Structure formats: C-alpha cells, structure tokens
PDB file of C-alpha atoms in Angstrom:
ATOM      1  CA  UNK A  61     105.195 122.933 112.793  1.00 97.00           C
ATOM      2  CA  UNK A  62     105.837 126.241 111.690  1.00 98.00           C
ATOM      3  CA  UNK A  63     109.249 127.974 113.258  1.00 98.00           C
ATOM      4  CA  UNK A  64     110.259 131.808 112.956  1.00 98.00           C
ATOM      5  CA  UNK A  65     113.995 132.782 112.936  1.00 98.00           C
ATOM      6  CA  UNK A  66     115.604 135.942 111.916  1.00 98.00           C
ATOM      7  CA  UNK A  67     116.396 139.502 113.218  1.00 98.00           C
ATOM      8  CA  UNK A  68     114.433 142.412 114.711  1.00 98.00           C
ATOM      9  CA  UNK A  69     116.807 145.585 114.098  1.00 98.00           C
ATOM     10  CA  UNK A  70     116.673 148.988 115.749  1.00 98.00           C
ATOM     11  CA  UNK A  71     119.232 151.842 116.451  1.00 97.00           C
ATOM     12  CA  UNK A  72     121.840 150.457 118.843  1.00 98.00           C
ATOM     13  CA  UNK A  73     120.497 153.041 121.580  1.00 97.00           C
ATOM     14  CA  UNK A  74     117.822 151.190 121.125  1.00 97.00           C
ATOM     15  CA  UNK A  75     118.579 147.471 121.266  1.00 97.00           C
ATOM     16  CA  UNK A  76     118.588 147.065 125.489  1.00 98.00           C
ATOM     17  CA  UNK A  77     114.702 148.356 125.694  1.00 97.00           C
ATOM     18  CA  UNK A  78     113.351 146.516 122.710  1.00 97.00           C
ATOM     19  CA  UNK A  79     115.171 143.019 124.424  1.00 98.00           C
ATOM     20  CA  UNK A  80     113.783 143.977 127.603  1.00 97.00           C
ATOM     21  CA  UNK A  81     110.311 144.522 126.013  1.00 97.00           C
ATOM     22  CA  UNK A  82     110.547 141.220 123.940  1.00 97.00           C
ATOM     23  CA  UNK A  83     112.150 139.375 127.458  1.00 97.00           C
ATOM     24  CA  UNK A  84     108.505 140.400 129.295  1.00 97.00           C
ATOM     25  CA  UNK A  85     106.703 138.308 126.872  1.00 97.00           C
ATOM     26  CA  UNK A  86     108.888 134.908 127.569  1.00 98.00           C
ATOM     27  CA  UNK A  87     107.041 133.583 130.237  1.00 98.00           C
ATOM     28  CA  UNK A  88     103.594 134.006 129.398  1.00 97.00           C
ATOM     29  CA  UNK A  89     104.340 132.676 125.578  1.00 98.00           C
ATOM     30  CA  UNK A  90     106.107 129.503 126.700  1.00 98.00           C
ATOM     31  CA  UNK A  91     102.716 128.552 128.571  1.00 98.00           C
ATOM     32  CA  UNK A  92     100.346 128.980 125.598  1.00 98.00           C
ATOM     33  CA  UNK A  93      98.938 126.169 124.069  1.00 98.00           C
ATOM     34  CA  UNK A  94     100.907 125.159 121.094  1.00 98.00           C
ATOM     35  CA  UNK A  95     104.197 127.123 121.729  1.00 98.00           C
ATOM     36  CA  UNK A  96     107.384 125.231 121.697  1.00 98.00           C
ATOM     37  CA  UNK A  97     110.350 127.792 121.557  1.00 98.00           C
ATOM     38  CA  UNK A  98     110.052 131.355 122.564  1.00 98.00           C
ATOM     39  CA  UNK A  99     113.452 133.241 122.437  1.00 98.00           C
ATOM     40  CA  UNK A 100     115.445 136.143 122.121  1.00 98.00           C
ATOM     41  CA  UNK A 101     119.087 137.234 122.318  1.00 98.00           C
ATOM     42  CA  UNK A 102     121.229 140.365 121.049  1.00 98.00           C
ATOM     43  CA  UNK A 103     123.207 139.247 118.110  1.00 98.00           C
ATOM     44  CA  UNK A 104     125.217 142.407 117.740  1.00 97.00           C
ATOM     45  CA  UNK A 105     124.542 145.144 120.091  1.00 97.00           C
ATOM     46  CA  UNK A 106     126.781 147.746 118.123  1.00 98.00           C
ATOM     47  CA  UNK A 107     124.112 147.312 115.280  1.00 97.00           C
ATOM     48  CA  UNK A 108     121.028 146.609 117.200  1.00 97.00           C
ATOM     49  CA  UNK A 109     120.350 143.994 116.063  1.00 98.00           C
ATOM     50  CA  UNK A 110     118.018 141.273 118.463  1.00 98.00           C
ATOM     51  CA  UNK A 111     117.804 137.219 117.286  1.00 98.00           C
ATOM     52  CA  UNK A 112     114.360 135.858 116.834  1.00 98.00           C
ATOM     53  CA  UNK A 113     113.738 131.989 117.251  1.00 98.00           C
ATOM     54  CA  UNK A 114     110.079 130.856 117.914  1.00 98.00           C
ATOM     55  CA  UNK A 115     108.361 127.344 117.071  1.00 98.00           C
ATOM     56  CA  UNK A 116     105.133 127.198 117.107  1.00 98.00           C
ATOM     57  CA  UNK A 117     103.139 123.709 116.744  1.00 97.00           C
ATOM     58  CA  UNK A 118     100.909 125.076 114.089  1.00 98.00           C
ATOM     59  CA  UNK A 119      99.431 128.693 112.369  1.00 98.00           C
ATOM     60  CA  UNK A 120      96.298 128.591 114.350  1.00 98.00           C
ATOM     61  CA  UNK A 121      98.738 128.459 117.453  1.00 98.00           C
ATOM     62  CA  UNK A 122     100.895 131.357 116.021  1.00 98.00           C
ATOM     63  CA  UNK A 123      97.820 132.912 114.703  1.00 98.00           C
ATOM     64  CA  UNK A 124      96.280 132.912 118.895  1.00 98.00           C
ATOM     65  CA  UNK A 125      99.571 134.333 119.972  1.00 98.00           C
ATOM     66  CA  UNK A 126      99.630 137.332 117.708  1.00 97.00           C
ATOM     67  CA  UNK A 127      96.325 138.294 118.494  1.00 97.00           C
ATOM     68  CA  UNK A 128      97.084 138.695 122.003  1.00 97.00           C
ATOM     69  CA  UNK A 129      96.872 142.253 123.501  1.00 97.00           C
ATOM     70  CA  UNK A 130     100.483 141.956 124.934  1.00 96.00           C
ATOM     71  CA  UNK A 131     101.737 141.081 121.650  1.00 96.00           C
ATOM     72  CA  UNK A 132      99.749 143.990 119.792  1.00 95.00           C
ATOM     73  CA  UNK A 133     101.242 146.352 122.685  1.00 95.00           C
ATOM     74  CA  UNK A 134     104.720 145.677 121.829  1.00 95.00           C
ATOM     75  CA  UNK A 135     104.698 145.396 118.226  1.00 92.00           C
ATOM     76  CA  UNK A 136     102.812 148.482 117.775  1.00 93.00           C
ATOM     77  CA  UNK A 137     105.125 150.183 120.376  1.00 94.00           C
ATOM     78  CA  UNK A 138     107.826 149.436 118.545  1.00 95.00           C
ATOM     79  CA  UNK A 139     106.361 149.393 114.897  1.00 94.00           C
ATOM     80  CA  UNK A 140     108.402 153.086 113.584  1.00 96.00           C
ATOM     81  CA  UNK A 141     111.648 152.205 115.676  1.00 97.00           C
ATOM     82  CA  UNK A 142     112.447 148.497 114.334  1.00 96.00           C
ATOM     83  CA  UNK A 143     113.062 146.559 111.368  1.00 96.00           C
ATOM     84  CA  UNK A 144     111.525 143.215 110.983  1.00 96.00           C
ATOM     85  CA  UNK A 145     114.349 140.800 108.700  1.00 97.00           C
ATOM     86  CA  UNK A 146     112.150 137.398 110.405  1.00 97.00           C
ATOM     87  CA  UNK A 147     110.940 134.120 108.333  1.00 98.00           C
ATOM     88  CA  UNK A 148     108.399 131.915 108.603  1.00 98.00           C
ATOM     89  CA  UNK A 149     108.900 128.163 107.845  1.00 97.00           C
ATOM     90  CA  UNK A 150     106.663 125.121 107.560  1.00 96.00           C
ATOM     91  CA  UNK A 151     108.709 122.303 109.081  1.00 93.00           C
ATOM     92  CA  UNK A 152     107.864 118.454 108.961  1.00 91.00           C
ATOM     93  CA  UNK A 153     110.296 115.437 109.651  1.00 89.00           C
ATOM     94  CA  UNK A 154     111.762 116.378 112.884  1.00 89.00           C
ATOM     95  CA  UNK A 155     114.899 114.585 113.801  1.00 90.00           C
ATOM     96  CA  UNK A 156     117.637 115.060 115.588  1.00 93.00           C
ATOM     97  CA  UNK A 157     120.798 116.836 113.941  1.00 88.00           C
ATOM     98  CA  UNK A 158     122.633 113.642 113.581  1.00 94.00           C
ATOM     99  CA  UNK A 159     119.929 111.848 111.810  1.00 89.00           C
TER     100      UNK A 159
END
C-alpha cells in the first residue's frame, strides 16, 4: 500500500481556489481502481497551507492516477503558485490503532 500525507502550500489568497480545484478531483479519484483515501482539508488558512492524505493500493495504481489528464490539468495549473511539502510511504501490516 503506498499512502501520501503532507502539505500543498500557496499564498493565503490563494488557499480557497487551490481546495476548490483539489475538491473537483474527489469524486472521480475515489472510483478508480486501486484508490482507497482521497482527501483534502485547509490546515491553516492564514498560511495557505492545504492537508494532503491519499492511499493508494499500490504504485501502478498511483502511477494510473497521475497520468490522468485531470490530474496533469491541475498540477500544472498550479505548478508556479504552490509548494509541494507531501511524502510517499510504503505501508504493510495494517491494523487497527489499538493493535
């Protein structure tokens, strides 16, 4: 399983667009084949800054995703107006938090 997690910054005057852009791409993610999580939410709005949390089954699933048009479109919208602080992990032994 591989999971991304991190931040997406731009300038506060910024931060509603880029959430509203990302929020388009929800639904149509959360149906492809070997998506999991899909989500975003403004961490601080005063330094536009937008929380990134995506699971993804595998690369090649990840790897489908990101060569999607709509995906292209938005990241290369956006490419000169954000920051990208996001990490990829490899994940194994799933469990619940308790465990």
């Amino acid at each position: 399983m591989i999971i991304l997690a991190g931040h997406l910054k731009t300038s506060p005057a910024n931060v509603d667009e880029l959430y509203a852009a990302l929020r388009s791409l929800v639904a149509d993610t959360l149906q492809e084949d070997g998506c999991l999580d899909y989500h975003f939410a403004i961490d601080d709005h005063a330094a536009g800054s937008i929380l990134v949390y995506e699971r993804w089954r595998d690369q090649d699933a990840l790897n489908t995703h990101l060569a999607l048009p709509a995906i292209g479109a938005v990241l290369g919208g956006w490419a000169d107006r954000i920051e990208i602080a996001v990490r990829k992990f490899d994940a194994s032994n799933e469990r619940a938090f308790t465990d």
